[in-house]
Structures are given as structure tokens and as C-alpha cells.
Amino acid sequence: MSIAAAQNKGFLAAVWDYLTTVDHKKIAKLYLFAGGFFFLLGGLEALFIRIQLISPENDFLTAGLYNEMITMHGTTMIFLAAMPLLLGLMNAIMPLQIGARDVAFPFLNSLGFWLFLFGGVLLNCSWFLGGAPDAGWTSYAPLSIQSPGHGVDFYIMGLQISGAGTLIGGINFLVTIVTMRAPGMTYMRMPLFSWTTFVTSVLILFAFPALTVGLFLLMFDRMFGAAFFDVTLGGNAVIWQHLFWIFGHPEVYILILPAFGIFSDIISTFSKKRLFGYTAMVFATILIAFLGFMVWAHHMFTVGLGPVANAIFAIATMAIAVPTGIKIFNWLGTMWGGSITINSAMLWTLAFIPSFTIGGMTGVMLASAVADYQYHDTYFVVAHFHYVIVGGVVFGILAGLHYWWPKIFGKILNETLGKLSFWLFFIGFHLTFFIQHFLGLMGMPRRYWVFLKDQGLDTGNLVSTIGAFLMGVGGLIFVINIIYTSVKGEKAPADPWDGRSLEWAIPSPPPFYNFKQTPLIRGLDPLWIEKTEGKGKITPAEPLGDIHMPDASILPFIMSFGFFIAGFGFIYQVDHKGWLAAIFVGMGTALICMLIRSLKDYHGFHIHKEELEREAD
Amino acid sequence: MSHDHSLNPETMPQEPEKATLEGKNKFLGLWFFLGGETVLFASLFGTYLALRNSTAGGPATTDLFGLELVFVMTMLLLTSSLTSVYAMYQMKNNNFKKMQLWLGITALLGMAFLACELYEFYHYIHEYEFTFRSSAFGSAFYTLVGFHGGHVVFGLSWLIVLMVRNAKRGLNLYNAPKYYTFSLYWHFIDVVWVFIFTVVYLMGKVG
Amino acid sequence: MADNIDTNKVNSFRKQKSKDEMKKQLISFALMIGFTIIAFGIVATDAIDKMFVVPLLLILAVVQVAFQFYYFMHMKDKGHELPSMMIYGGIFAALLTIAALSVIVWW
């Protein structure tokens, strides 16, 4: 495939191109669009929840449907929106930041995406097939064992498939960062976003297997009559809680650490300063990841683990505030005395700092095991985790999208629309969730589909719902901005922000081989160094030569589709043994794909030197 | 140089499995995957430890487990670990035929192990009516040991595909990393088995 | 000087090295078999008090696994820094998981 052939194609050819692509930048776009779609879906579910709670004893949703809404809102937002959006940004940017031409396992990268997508689609098929899962995004046993219908089965299979995709993605990023850094790009010269990608991938590697096992146990219990959580046969429901949170707590750091990385890069770019305390930032990231594994039982303070266990986990949890505090102060330190540009990306970043700090402080309050008996399962908890996840992760994703949009799509997002959507979303966010702290302290429990009137909860819930709609409008304007920009937006130069890191040294959007010549890195913020001390351009580390690129393949798509079919088989074989056929067909398809993959040699192809020379600089 | 050329002693790098970037990536990727597998099996072991006395009136560890068969299985798997070490030794010596031979022995030992395991499960189900569904202990036991068995099945399929695919073309820089990563995976299966025979069978026998 | 290097010599040096390596592997295999026999032996003969048996069995298993990792899987060799980091990371998460599931599951 020549470079020219890659550009001039019809619609079907473009679809085929995306179905078979192993290019990290295209996979990133797929992640961003799929994640964005699920984000809108989860947002819609959130609005339904808030409409139901707009007034006391509302009957907009039935109790059962409300349970499905909260379950799907949580599950969708965490697994199908936040994670893929972050994986999309990592895919798009991390290889560029370290000076790589692709990721270590391009085939697996594509497989990871398709597994995630088919898992997400499988999960959402439940809406049309007799009801969505309704046991909460945590799916605690024995509730999840008792839940009638197939809702929870869809949860199990959907998350199992998309979780496998995430694990594959994590290993891929790890190896990429270890082996494919450009000459001179030592670990301590990597931009913070690449660092957090690395640490996040480590967390994915160690956290997701616990979820895998938990889901298997749930699956065996629900679909094959095992007795892990069946107390009459000696089962123990606490095992699920442990496994779920051994995965679930690192998971929140999997979400927040990349956001920290995005903010670090944005702040140093728009303050025109080297990141303050770079080493401390890296160290704090690693420390958060390390401590993040030792705190999961703070979700289980009221389970009855005993005072010793509670005390240990309370202290470990509070300890996490220290590295997080280091980070907050380092961001402030970076901005201090800097020449600050305030645009949409920076607005999201500036809004993040106080919002996330509030979430962090309620986190320390919740970490106190004795006080937690009071807060547990109230709206105080809901307020806390929305402050960290929306105020941290969603703000981070939106900031990152504004910052890297020109690099990924070649056009700069409209600033006016960007600022408008920021202000609406930001005000709406605080209206929605700040009041929920007080609702929770007044005793409003989470996950109830109604509340009674004249208990002091009416006004607060109304305000919260109004806020949710403001967030909805803000989100919608962001979507309009994307459409507007793709139609009318100005074409972005290679370096629209006067950037510091390597991704700004190549055209926007980058050619599919990223770097014509592998760059030579001379320090932290390599492009900035060349701008201030060098020629303004990155020095190549090699003469112009042939570039080796991986082969495209349709196998990841078919393989994931096979697992998707098998998923239905597993879910419905409980009703009728004929569905076992679907398992055989689905798994067979996947296995045949694996067999083809291992029997065929994939040597990739070369872009020849002459072709590269013909391309204008 | 094309990857497809068989290696001869002159072109043979000292570590053919890590001589190319793809090889290095595969090597690290598999090691990292094993790090994740450690947590996977830890979760299964933890579940088993939490439920190993939850027999619900059914057979308990002390009634079920015998040492003879488990000892045989252990020897089979440990030996298969050594034979795959020999295979990698022959890879470094660039002796493809001997490498395939040692891997063939590894596969046979692995199959013998699986046969023993299947017999063991059959024995428990028919002699003791001890099944996956009879108690929480049953579920945990079959899941833990079954996951290990599933890994053996996967490893064997991997090995056989690898041996058949490359039987005629010999060792090269493209398939050396595939052989090497297989051997790592196989050792890891053995590592898990060491803990299974210790924690499940021996500690179960002690009671 | 560089011209004088004899490829045969290099090869025989390499062969010698991997032979020595193989000798170490065999020794570790013998030790692993030995540990296994001891472990099965103490359970089969009921020779030791129950309170000591379990920790002893676990120690034997850990030592055996260390041989497997460091010799059979070459974790002692150069270029294995990241693999050992990830394995130890996995062991860290694994120990926490096992400790929680065996100690704090409610009863």
C-alpha cells in the first residue's frame, strides 16, 4: 500500500480500512467515537435518573426500570465511556510522545478495541432483550444471584469481553513504552501523560484479573449452578465484594491517573514552563498506584470485617491524600509565575483543581471508618465519587480532547463554543453534585427510586436535577462544536499551542508512519529544548530509510464477533440447551481466527525511502 | 536479511528470541501477561482458601484426596518443565531437530498430566458424587484446578500448532520468540501447579 | 586485533557457556524434585506436628517456585529487570488478595 493509495478511497473502502486497521491513530479515533457514543448514552440514563428524582414520589420511571437505569449508568460510564475515551487518548498520543511509529502489538491493539466494542454492544443489547442488569454497577451477590431474567447475565458477559480487551490494551501500552522509546527518550524524559499511561497500564494488568475471576464465579453461579455465593451450600457473598473491589478500587486510579497526566501536560504547555517538580510528579503517580492496591476494603467498612481491618484500610486510604496533594501543589507551582494562556483546554484544567480537591477532601472524610457508618450508601458518597470522577476524569478527558483535537483530527475546536460548553457544564456540575453532599448528610439513601416529601429533600433534588440538565446542554454544545469544527473549522498547524513535547513536532494529523525519521531526544520537553536552544526542529536520530509497518487484518473484528455470539450462547443456554450451539459457533470462530493468526506469518510491509522523499516536508 | 531464512551457526545471535524488536516485544509482553496471571490465580486460590471447608455436608478434603496420583501428576509436570528447558538449550545451540524432539516429549508429558487430571475428576464425581455443584468447596476446587487444566490445554494447543507450523522450515528469528514465550508460559503453568499440589492437595490432606 | 577473532572459538565459548547453564538447570531440577519428595513425604508419613507442616510446605513451595523463576525462566539473567518487576508486582497484589480472602471474609 502506497501513501497515495491510502488517501483516495470510497466510503466502503474507508469502512473496510477502519475495520481492519492496526494503526494506533485510527484505533484511537474508533475508541473516541465509541466511547463518546456510550458517554452520551450514559448521560441520557443520568438524565432519566434525575428526572425521576425531580420531585417527591415521582412516577416517571418504575422502580424496576430505575434500578436498570442506575446500573447501566454506572456500568456504561465507567467501562464503556471513561475507560475507552482515555484509552483512545493514550492510543493517539502516547506513541507520538515517546517517538514511536506504532505500538508494540498493533494486532492486539485492534483486538482490544473490538473486544471492548462488542462487549459494550452485548451489554446494551439487554435493553431490548427483556431488561437491563439491575443489581447496581457493583452487582453485589446475593442480589446479583437472585436477580431474575437475563439482565445480570448480560452484565457478566459484556464486562468479561470488554474487560479482556482492556487487559490486552494495558499489556500493549506497557511493552510499547518499554521497548519503543526513541533514542534519548529515557524514562525520566517522558511527558507525564506517557508516564501515567505506563502506570495506569500496570494497574490494569494487576487489577483486571480479579474482575475476570469475580465475573467467572458469578457466571458459574448464575449459568452453571455453582455455589460460590449460595449460602445454603456453604458459599460466601463477601468473596464477590473483595474481588470486585480489589479490581474496583485500582480501577478508579486507572481512570484518574491518565487525567492527571493530561492536566500536567496542559498546564506546563499553557503556562510556558517546565512542569514543576517533574520527578516528584512521577514518584507521586507511582505511589498512588502502589497505595491504590491496599485500600479496596474502604468500600466495605460496614460489611463487618472487624476494627483491625477497618483501621488498616482507613489509614492506607488517608495516606493516598499525600501523593495527591503533592500533585495539586506541583500544578499550582507550575502555573505560579508562568505566562498563562486561558483557552478551553486550560479552563477545564483550572476548573479541575478546586473540583477535584473537594472530591479528595470528602474522600478523606469517607476514609474515616467510624464516620463512614454514617455516610455509607447515602448521597454523600454519590456526591464524592461524582466530584472525583466528573471533576477529575471527565474534565480531564474534555481538556485532553480540546488540547489534542488538532493533533488527532487536524482541526482546532471552536473556542467560543468550547468556552460556552465549559461554563454550562461546570456550573451544572456543581449545581448537581454539591447539594448532594447535604442530601446525603440529611440521610437520603442512594439507589432509592423515590423520596418522600417534606423531609427537607425536595428543594435539593430539584436543584440537582436542574444542574444535571445544564450539564446535558453543555455536553450537547460540545457535540455541536465537534460537528461545527469538522465542517467549518480551521486547519490546524503542526504546533498550534507552541507545544513542548514530541507530538507537536510532526504534522497534524500525523502521517500514518508518524515519524519520517526517528527523532533524537535531548531532554525533558524535547521540542521546547530545540525551540530555545536548537534549530527549532527535532534532530533525526537516523538517516532517511525504509520504514517497516505492520499488516492490516480483519481477524480482530471477526474474533471479537465470535466472542459476542458465544456471549449470547452462554446467556441463553440456561433456558434452552440449543443455545449451546451458539457457544460452539462463537468460540469456534474465535479459535479459528487465532489459528489463522498463528499459522500465517505477518512480516508487515515497507514504505520505501523514495516514496518518503517524494512526500513534501 | 529476510526473517524466513533458517539460521546457521554464523548468523545465529546469542539470544535469537530477543534479536528482533518483535521478539523483544513478545518476550516482555508474555512476561507482563504472567504478572497478570499471578493475580488471576491468586484470586482463585483466595476463593478456594475461603471456601475449602464449606462442604455443605458433602465430602471434605481429607476424604477425597489421595497422594499417589497427585505425586505422579507433579512428577509429570515438573519433568515437562525440564524438557522444555532442554528444548530452549537446543534452540541456543541452533539444533532445531533436537529442540522439536524435546518439545514433543514436553507435549506428551503434558497430555499424560491432563489424562491423570481427567481421571481424577471422573473418580471424584463417580466414587464420591463430588461435583462442581455439590458444595461451595466443590465449585471452588473444580474452578481452581480446572482453570489450571484449561491453561495446560491452551499451552498444549499452542505448542502443537507451533511445532506443526514450523516443522519443515526450521528455526528463524521470526519463530524463535514464539518458541521461547511458549516455554515461559509452560514454566508458569508448572509454578501454579506447585502451589496447587501444596495448597490444595497436601494442605488438604493435612486438614 | 579484531581480525584475529575466530568464529569457531566464539561458538565454542558460547556452547561451553550454555552447557554450564544447563548444568545449573539440572541441579535446580534435582533440588525441585527433592523438595517435592520431602513435601509429599512429610504429609504421607505424618512425621511432623500439624502446626509446623503447613508453614513448612509453603516454604518448600516458595523455594521451588523461586528456582523455577530464576533458573528455568532465567529471571536471574540480565535483561529481566522489568519482567521481575512485573512478577513481583503481581506477587504483591496476589498476596494482598489471598490474605484478604483467607482472613477477612467474615467468619
mmCIF file of C-alpha atoms in Angstrom, chain A residues 31-195:
data_model
loop_
_atom_site.group_PDB
_atom_site.id
_atom_site.type_symbol
_atom_site.label_atom_id
_atom_site.label_comp_id
_atom_site.label_asym_id
_atom_site.label_seq_id
_atom_site.Cartn_x
_atom_site.Cartn_y
_atom_site.Cartn_z
ATOM 1 C CA TYR A 31 -12.097 4.408 20.718
ATOM 2 C CA LEU A 32 -13.007 8.085 20.904
ATOM 3 C CA PHE A 33 -16.159 7.714 18.810
ATOM 4 C CA ALA A 34 -17.347 4.538 20.502
ATOM 5 C CA GLY A 35 -16.537 5.970 23.937
ATOM 6 C CA GLY A 36 -18.239 9.235 23.028
ATOM 7 C CA PHE A 37 -21.363 7.372 21.925
ATOM 8 C CA PHE A 38 -21.525 5.422 25.176
ATOM 9 C CA PHE A 39 -20.859 8.638 27.096
ATOM 10 C CA LEU A 40 -23.963 10.196 25.541
ATOM 11 C CA LEU A 41 -25.926 7.038 26.307
ATOM 12 C CA GLY A 42 -24.780 7.076 29.931
ATOM 13 C CA GLY A 43 -25.601 10.784 30.097
ATOM 14 C CA LEU A 44 -29.105 10.098 28.867
ATOM 15 C CA GLU A 45 -29.508 7.464 31.575
ATOM 16 C CA ALA A 46 -28.292 10.006 34.123
ATOM 17 C CA LEU A 47 -30.927 12.486 32.954
ATOM 18 C CA PHE A 48 -33.636 9.839 33.324
ATOM 19 C CA ILE A 49 -32.468 9.227 36.874
ATOM 20 C CA ARG A 50 -32.543 12.949 37.656
ATOM 21 C CA ILE A 51 -35.993 13.402 36.080
ATOM 22 C CA GLN A 52 -37.305 10.621 38.290
ATOM 23 C CA LEU A 53 -35.862 12.393 41.332
ATOM 24 C CA ILE A 54 -37.039 15.887 40.379
ATOM 25 C CA SER A 55 -39.920 15.749 42.849
ATOM 26 C CA PRO A 56 -41.002 13.521 45.740
ATOM 27 C CA GLU A 57 -42.687 10.225 44.905
ATOM 28 C CA ASN A 58 -42.346 10.820 41.182
ATOM 29 C CA ASP A 59 -43.542 8.065 38.860
ATOM 30 C CA PHE A 60 -41.581 8.866 35.710
ATOM 31 C CA LEU A 61 -39.759 5.546 35.975
ATOM 32 C CA THR A 62 -40.952 2.361 37.644
ATOM 33 C CA ALA A 63 -38.854 1.046 40.494
ATOM 34 C CA GLY A 64 -37.508 -1.786 38.361
ATOM 35 C CA LEU A 65 -36.630 0.434 35.451
ATOM 36 C CA TYR A 66 -34.955 2.866 37.837
ATOM 37 C CA ASN A 67 -32.736 0.035 39.074
ATOM 38 C CA GLU A 68 -31.812 -0.750 35.495
ATOM 39 C CA MET A 69 -31.037 2.929 34.867
ATOM 40 C CA ILE A 70 -28.657 3.337 37.802
ATOM 41 C CA THR A 71 -26.934 0.046 37.000
ATOM 42 C CA MET A 72 -26.459 0.860 33.371
ATOM 43 C CA HIS A 73 -25.495 4.477 34.051
ATOM 44 C CA GLY A 74 -22.660 3.401 36.333
ATOM 45 C CA THR A 75 -21.502 0.474 34.246
ATOM 46 C CA THR A 76 -21.657 2.404 30.994
ATOM 47 C CA MET A 77 -19.869 5.465 32.296
ATOM 48 C CA ILE A 78 -17.002 3.554 33.909
ATOM 49 C CA PHE A 79 -16.390 0.707 31.476
ATOM 50 C CA LEU A 80 -17.768 1.939 28.188
ATOM 51 C CA ALA A 81 -17.244 5.703 28.313
ATOM 52 C CA ALA A 82 -14.444 6.874 30.619
ATOM 53 C CA MET A 83 -12.044 3.978 30.023
ATOM 54 C CA PRO A 84 -12.310 3.871 26.205
ATOM 55 C CA LEU A 85 -12.092 7.642 25.936
ATOM 56 C CA LEU A 86 -8.882 7.541 27.966
ATOM 57 C CA LEU A 87 -7.592 4.520 26.040
ATOM 58 C CA GLY A 88 -8.357 6.486 22.886
ATOM 59 C CA LEU A 89 -6.268 9.430 24.015
ATOM 60 C CA MET A 90 -3.463 7.117 25.113
ATOM 61 C CA ASN A 91 -3.509 5.366 21.766
ATOM 62 C CA ALA A 92 -3.500 8.618 19.848
ATOM 63 C CA ILE A 93 -0.847 10.464 21.812
ATOM 64 C CA MET A 94 1.434 8.192 23.816
ATOM 65 C CA PRO A 95 3.300 6.686 20.819
ATOM 66 C CA LEU A 96 3.810 10.200 19.452
ATOM 67 C CA GLN A 97 5.113 11.459 22.774
ATOM 68 C CA ILE A 98 7.750 8.759 23.036
ATOM 69 C CA GLY A 99 8.726 8.952 19.362
ATOM 70 C CA ALA A 100 7.399 5.554 18.242
ATOM 71 C CA ARG A 101 5.976 4.677 14.840
ATOM 72 C CA ASP A 102 3.314 2.387 16.235
ATOM 73 C CA VAL A 103 2.545 0.379 19.333
ATOM 74 C CA ALA A 104 4.286 -2.883 20.222
ATOM 75 C CA PHE A 105 1.353 -5.123 19.278
ATOM 76 C CA PRO A 106 -0.726 -3.408 16.591
ATOM 77 C CA PHE A 107 -2.826 -6.536 16.031
ATOM 78 C CA LEU A 108 -3.630 -6.856 19.725
ATOM 79 C CA ASN A 109 -4.373 -3.150 19.860
ATOM 80 C CA SER A 110 -7.094 -3.613 17.298
ATOM 81 C CA LEU A 111 -8.317 -6.772 19.048
ATOM 82 C CA GLY A 112 -8.557 -4.829 22.311
ATOM 83 C CA PHE A 113 -10.764 -2.215 20.712
ATOM 84 C CA TRP A 114 -13.134 -4.675 19.037
ATOM 85 C CA LEU A 115 -13.466 -6.735 22.195
ATOM 86 C CA PHE A 116 -14.389 -3.579 24.102
ATOM 87 C CA LEU A 117 -16.918 -2.542 21.459
ATOM 88 C CA PHE A 118 -18.606 -5.924 21.163
ATOM 89 C CA GLY A 119 -18.684 -6.261 24.952
ATOM 90 C CA GLY A 120 -20.352 -2.857 25.208
ATOM 91 C CA VAL A 121 -22.845 -3.673 22.479
ATOM 92 C CA LEU A 122 -23.636 -7.014 24.121
ATOM 93 C CA LEU A 123 -24.262 -5.274 27.447
ATOM 94 C CA ASN A 124 -26.601 -2.752 25.837
ATOM 95 C CA CYS A 125 -28.480 -5.416 23.866
ATOM 96 C CA SER A 126 -30.050 -6.261 27.220
ATOM 97 C CA TRP A 127 -32.300 -3.177 26.922
ATOM 98 C CA PHE A 128 -34.107 -4.827 24.018
ATOM 99 C CA LEU A 129 -33.993 -8.406 25.288
ATOM 100 C CA GLY A 130 -36.070 -8.435 28.422
ATOM 101 C CA GLY A 131 -34.431 -5.807 30.587
ATOM 102 C CA ALA A 132 -31.031 -4.445 31.508
ATOM 103 C CA PRO A 133 -28.981 -5.572 34.535
ATOM 104 C CA ASP A 134 -30.465 -4.178 37.731
ATOM 105 C CA ALA A 135 -28.145 -5.138 40.579
ATOM 106 C CA GLY A 136 -26.084 -1.937 40.575
ATOM 107 C CA TRP A 137 -22.777 -1.449 38.802
ATOM 108 C CA THR A 138 -21.189 -3.333 41.722
ATOM 109 C CA SER A 139 -23.538 -6.333 41.218
ATOM 110 C CA TYR A 140 -23.198 -7.497 44.809
ATOM 111 C CA ALA A 141 -24.016 -11.113 45.480
ATOM 112 C CA PRO A 142 -26.505 -12.410 46.609
ATOM 113 C CA LEU A 143 -28.633 -9.706 44.950
ATOM 114 C CA SER A 144 -26.998 -10.409 41.592
ATOM 115 C CA ILE A 145 -27.584 -14.146 42.066
ATOM 116 C CA GLN A 146 -31.274 -13.612 42.839
ATOM 117 C CA SER A 147 -31.942 -11.031 40.124
ATOM 118 C CA PRO A 148 -34.471 -12.615 37.748
ATOM 119 C CA GLY A 149 -34.295 -12.526 33.958
ATOM 120 C CA HIS A 150 -31.075 -12.218 31.978
ATOM 121 C CA GLY A 151 -30.054 -8.658 32.861
ATOM 122 C CA VAL A 152 -27.159 -9.592 35.139
ATOM 123 C CA ASP A 153 -26.081 -12.268 32.643
ATOM 124 C CA PHE A 154 -25.601 -9.548 30.066
ATOM 125 C CA TYR A 155 -23.577 -7.586 32.629
ATOM 126 C CA ILE A 156 -21.345 -10.609 33.233
ATOM 127 C CA MET A 157 -20.680 -11.460 29.602
ATOM 128 C CA GLY A 158 -20.458 -7.858 28.413
ATOM 129 C CA LEU A 159 -17.891 -6.904 31.048
ATOM 130 C CA GLN A 160 -15.973 -10.144 30.645
ATOM 131 C CA ILE A 161 -15.477 -9.496 26.935
ATOM 132 C CA SER A 162 -14.717 -5.797 27.173
ATOM 133 C CA GLY A 163 -12.507 -6.395 30.235
ATOM 134 C CA ALA A 164 -10.369 -8.811 28.231
ATOM 135 C CA GLY A 165 -9.974 -6.060 25.640
ATOM 136 C CA THR A 166 -8.790 -3.597 28.268
ATOM 137 C CA LEU A 167 -6.251 -6.053 29.681
ATOM 138 C CA ILE A 168 -4.832 -6.599 26.221
ATOM 139 C CA GLY A 169 -4.626 -2.832 25.736
ATOM 140 C CA GLY A 170 -2.774 -2.446 29.039
ATOM 141 C CA ILE A 171 -0.087 -5.008 28.197
ATOM 142 C CA ASN A 172 0.306 -3.441 24.778
ATOM 143 C CA PHE A 173 0.971 0.030 26.207
ATOM 144 C CA LEU A 174 3.430 -1.342 28.755
ATOM 145 C CA VAL A 175 5.552 -3.088 26.169
ATOM 146 C CA THR A 176 5.337 -0.117 23.823
ATOM 147 C CA ILE A 177 6.741 2.218 26.433
ATOM 148 C CA VAL A 178 9.470 -0.205 27.465
ATOM 149 C CA THR A 179 10.837 -1.105 24.046
ATOM 150 C CA MET A 180 9.810 1.580 21.591
ATOM 151 C CA ARG A 181 11.016 4.854 23.040
ATOM 152 C CA ALA A 182 13.071 6.925 20.594
ATOM 153 C CA PRO A 183 16.837 7.277 21.140
ATOM 154 C CA GLY A 184 17.461 9.592 24.075
ATOM 155 C CA MET A 185 13.916 9.282 25.399
ATOM 156 C CA THR A 186 14.823 7.927 28.825
ATOM 157 C CA TYR A 187 12.088 7.112 31.298
ATOM 158 C CA MET A 188 12.681 10.346 33.146
ATOM 159 C CA ARG A 189 12.275 12.379 29.971
ATOM 160 C CA MET A 190 8.835 11.034 29.129
ATOM 161 C CA PRO A 191 5.977 13.529 29.295
ATOM 162 C CA LEU A 192 3.709 12.985 32.285
ATOM 163 C CA PHE A 193 0.884 11.665 30.097
ATOM 164 C CA SER A 194 3.115 8.853 28.868
ATOM 165 C CA TRP A 195 4.187 8.172 32.427
#
